[in-house]
């Protein structure tokens, strides 16, 4: 948190202007699809990273991160995201060095929690994902994924209220 606040206080150059990594770091909005009743998290097999990841993408210049999360949910999941499980503010913040085809730059990611349903099909963007799967909300039973996902799940469990379950 302190490193991110220092970065934000030192620059207004937080949006990616050129692929894959200019500037580094830059701001990302994750949309983490959660089924609270079935205790699941939906992850897509990201083509460039080679990992099972939540959907999301870069925040565009001048775009609010929540607007980016809504846009990414529409583009990558084909849904109008419902951010009613923990609210429409990000639940989690991470700073990660990327891996895969665009390895080596830093993404500062805001993790927004969206309601999903395990029984529903989500048509992931085939240009970014090789399909998606539901995984149990178990920080120890996950596939190769974002290194922060287990901590995210533990934090989610600490704030997910019974009222969010219906």
Short mmCIF file of C-alpha atoms in Angstrom, two decimals:
data_model
loop_
_atom_site.label_atom_id
_atom_site.label_comp_id
_atom_site.label_asym_id
_atom_site.label_seq_id
_atom_site.Cartn_x
_atom_site.Cartn_y
_atom_site.Cartn_z
CA UNK A 1 0.00 0.00 0.00
CA UNK A 2 2.75 2.45 0.95
CA UNK A 3 4.69 1.79 -2.27
CA UNK A 4 1.55 2.35 -4.34
CA UNK A 5 0.68 5.56 -2.49
CA UNK A 6 4.25 6.81 -3.01
CA UNK A 7 3.96 6.00 -6.73
CA UNK A 8 0.60 7.77 -7.02
CA UNK A 9 1.98 10.79 -5.15
CA UNK A 10 5.00 11.03 -7.43
CA UNK A 11 3.32 10.92 -10.86
CA UNK A 12 0.13 11.38 -12.81
CA UNK A 13 1.47 8.98 -15.47
CA UNK A 14 -0.45 5.90 -14.28
CA UNK A 15 -2.17 4.76 -17.49
CA UNK A 16 -0.61 2.44 -20.05
CA UNK A 17 0.05 4.42 -23.22
CA UNK A 18 1.93 1.85 -25.29
CA UNK A 19 1.75 -1.94 -25.25
CA UNK A 20 2.89 -3.84 -23.40
CA UNK A 21 4.45 -1.77 -20.67
CA UNK A 22 4.78 1.98 -21.11
CA UNK A 23 4.89 3.29 -18.50
CA UNK A 24 5.71 0.71 -15.88
CA UNK A 25 4.04 0.53 -13.47
CA UNK A 26 0.52 1.19 -14.74
CA UNK A 27 -3.00 0.73 -13.42
CA UNK A 28 -5.14 -2.40 -13.95
CA UNK A 29 -8.71 -3.25 -12.91
CA UNK A 30 -9.45 -6.91 -12.14
CA UNK A 31 -13.03 -8.19 -12.10
CA UNK A 32 -13.12 -11.22 -9.82
CA UNK A 33 -16.29 -13.21 -10.51
CA UNK A 34 -17.50 -14.88 -7.30
CA UNK A 35 -20.41 -17.23 -6.66
CA UNK A 36 -21.03 -16.76 -2.93
CA UNK A 37 -23.58 -19.57 -2.60
CA UNK A 38 -21.45 -22.20 -4.31
CA UNK A 39 -18.22 -20.68 -2.96
CA UNK A 40 -16.56 -20.39 -6.33
CA UNK A 41 -14.23 -18.10 -8.23
CA UNK A 42 -14.23 -17.98 -12.03
CA UNK A 43 -10.81 -17.79 -13.68
CA UNK A 44 -9.89 -17.61 -17.34
CA UNK A 45 -6.85 -19.28 -18.91
CA UNK A 46 -5.07 -16.10 -19.99
CA UNK A 47 -3.26 -16.60 -23.29
CA UNK A 48 -0.39 -14.14 -22.80
CA UNK A 49 0.28 -14.78 -19.09
CA UNK A 50 -0.17 -18.55 -19.27
CA UNK A 51 -2.06 -18.42 -15.96
CA UNK A 52 -5.64 -18.83 -14.74
CA UNK A 53 -6.59 -15.24 -13.92
CA UNK A 54 -9.58 -13.09 -13.08
CA UNK A 55 -10.80 -11.01 -15.98
CA UNK A 56 -9.65 -7.42 -16.24
CA UNK A 57 -7.43 -5.04 -18.03
CA UNK A 58 -5.70 -1.71 -18.17
CA UNK A 59 -7.44 1.43 -17.00
CA UNK A 60 -7.60 3.83 -19.94
CA UNK A 61 -6.35 7.43 -19.66
CA UNK A 62 -8.94 9.49 -17.80
CA UNK A 63 -11.07 6.44 -17.01
CA UNK A 64 -12.22 5.77 -13.46
CA UNK A 65 -11.12 2.31 -12.28
CA UNK A 66 -14.74 1.24 -11.58
CA UNK A 67 -15.70 2.25 -15.12
CA UNK A 68 -12.75 0.15 -16.35
CA UNK A 69 -13.97 -2.83 -14.32
CA UNK A 70 -17.47 -2.47 -15.81
CA UNK A 71 -16.01 -2.17 -19.33
CA UNK A 72 -13.77 -5.21 -18.87
CA UNK A 73 -16.67 -7.29 -17.50
CA UNK A 74 -18.69 -6.44 -20.61
CA UNK A 75 -15.78 -7.07 -23.02
CA UNK A 76 -14.34 -10.22 -21.48
CA UNK A 77 -17.30 -11.86 -19.71
CA UNK A 78 -20.22 -10.55 -21.77
CA UNK A 79 -22.03 -9.28 -18.66
CA UNK A 80 -23.11 -6.13 -16.92
CA UNK A 81 -21.23 -6.67 -13.68
CA UNK A 82 -23.11 -6.60 -10.39
CA UNK A 83 -20.79 -5.33 -7.64
CA UNK A 84 -23.10 -6.08 -4.71
CA UNK A 85 -21.11 -8.63 -2.68
CA UNK A 86 -18.68 -6.22 -1.01
CA UNK A 87 -19.55 -2.93 -2.74
CA UNK A 88 -18.27 -1.15 -5.80
CA UNK A 89 -14.91 -0.11 -4.33
CA UNK A 90 -11.94 -2.41 -4.91
CA UNK A 91 -11.51 -4.98 -2.15
CA UNK A 92 -7.83 -5.56 -2.78
CA UNK A 93 -4.74 -3.84 -4.19
CA UNK A 94 -1.67 -5.59 -5.56
CA UNK A 95 1.60 -4.71 -7.24
CA UNK A 96 2.83 -7.55 -9.44
CA UNK A 97 5.63 -8.10 -11.92
CA UNK A 98 4.04 -9.68 -14.98
CA UNK A 99 4.92 -13.07 -16.44
CA UNK A 100 4.43 -14.77 -19.81
CA UNK A 101 4.63 -13.06 -23.19
CA UNK A 102 4.65 -9.55 -21.70
CA UNK A 103 6.85 -10.37 -18.70
CA UNK A 104 8.80 -7.89 -16.68
CA UNK A 105 6.66 -4.81 -16.17
CA UNK A 106 4.64 -3.92 -13.08
CA UNK A 107 0.85 -3.89 -12.88
CA UNK A 108 -0.79 -2.10 -9.98
CA UNK A 109 -4.13 -3.93 -9.81
CA UNK A 110 -7.38 -2.95 -8.16
CA UNK A 111 -9.51 -6.06 -7.46
CA UNK A 112 -13.27 -5.50 -7.85
CA UNK A 113 -15.64 -8.30 -6.74
CA UNK A 114 -18.55 -9.13 -9.07
CA UNK A 115 -21.38 -11.60 -8.46
CA UNK A 116 -21.38 -14.68 -10.66
CA UNK A 117 -23.15 -18.03 -10.86
CA UNK A 118 -21.43 -21.38 -11.32
CA UNK A 119 -24.38 -22.67 -13.33
CA UNK A 120 -24.05 -19.90 -15.92
CA UNK A 121 -21.85 -19.92 -19.02
CA UNK A 122 -19.58 -16.92 -19.52
CA UNK A 123 -18.40 -16.33 -23.11
CA UNK A 124 -14.81 -15.26 -22.49
CA UNK A 125 -13.05 -13.18 -25.11
CA UNK A 126 -11.21 -15.80 -27.25
CA UNK A 127 -8.51 -13.24 -28.11
CA UNK A 128 -7.49 -13.13 -24.44
CA UNK A 129 -8.59 -16.43 -22.89
CA UNK A 130 -8.54 -20.13 -23.78
CA UNK A 131 -11.70 -20.78 -21.79
CA UNK A 132 -12.56 -20.44 -18.15
CA UNK A 133 -13.33 -22.64 -15.17
CA UNK A 134 -14.88 -22.32 -11.75
CA UNK A 135 -12.61 -23.11 -8.80
CA UNK A 136 -13.54 -23.57 -5.17
CA UNK A 137 -12.88 -20.56 -2.95
CA UNK A 138 -10.00 -22.35 -1.31
CA UNK A 139 -6.70 -20.48 -1.12
CA UNK A 140 -4.81 -23.80 -1.24
CA UNK A 141 -6.57 -25.56 -4.13
CA UNK A 142 -5.98 -23.10 -6.95
CA UNK A 143 -4.34 -23.59 -10.36
CA UNK A 144 -1.30 -21.61 -11.53
CA UNK A 145 -2.65 -18.11 -11.01
CA UNK A 146 -1.93 -14.59 -9.82
CA UNK A 147 0.37 -14.99 -6.80
CA UNK A 148 -1.93 -12.76 -4.73
CA UNK A 149 -5.16 -14.73 -5.32
CA UNK A 150 -4.87 -16.86 -2.14
CA UNK A 151 -4.54 -13.69 -0.01
CA UNK A 152 -7.47 -12.16 -1.89
CA UNK A 153 -9.63 -15.19 -1.07
CA UNK A 154 -8.72 -14.96 2.61
CA UNK A 155 -9.60 -11.26 2.63
CA UNK A 156 -12.85 -11.93 0.76
CA UNK A 157 -13.81 -14.56 3.35
CA UNK A 158 -13.18 -12.04 6.13
CA UNK A 159 -15.61 -9.49 4.66
CA UNK A 160 -18.22 -11.57 2.84
CA UNK A 161 -21.39 -11.24 4.88
CA UNK A 162 -24.29 -13.68 5.10
CA UNK A 163 -26.48 -10.96 3.54
CA UNK A 164 -24.39 -11.21 0.37
CA UNK A 165 -25.23 -14.88 -0.04
CA UNK A 166 -28.81 -14.77 -1.47
#
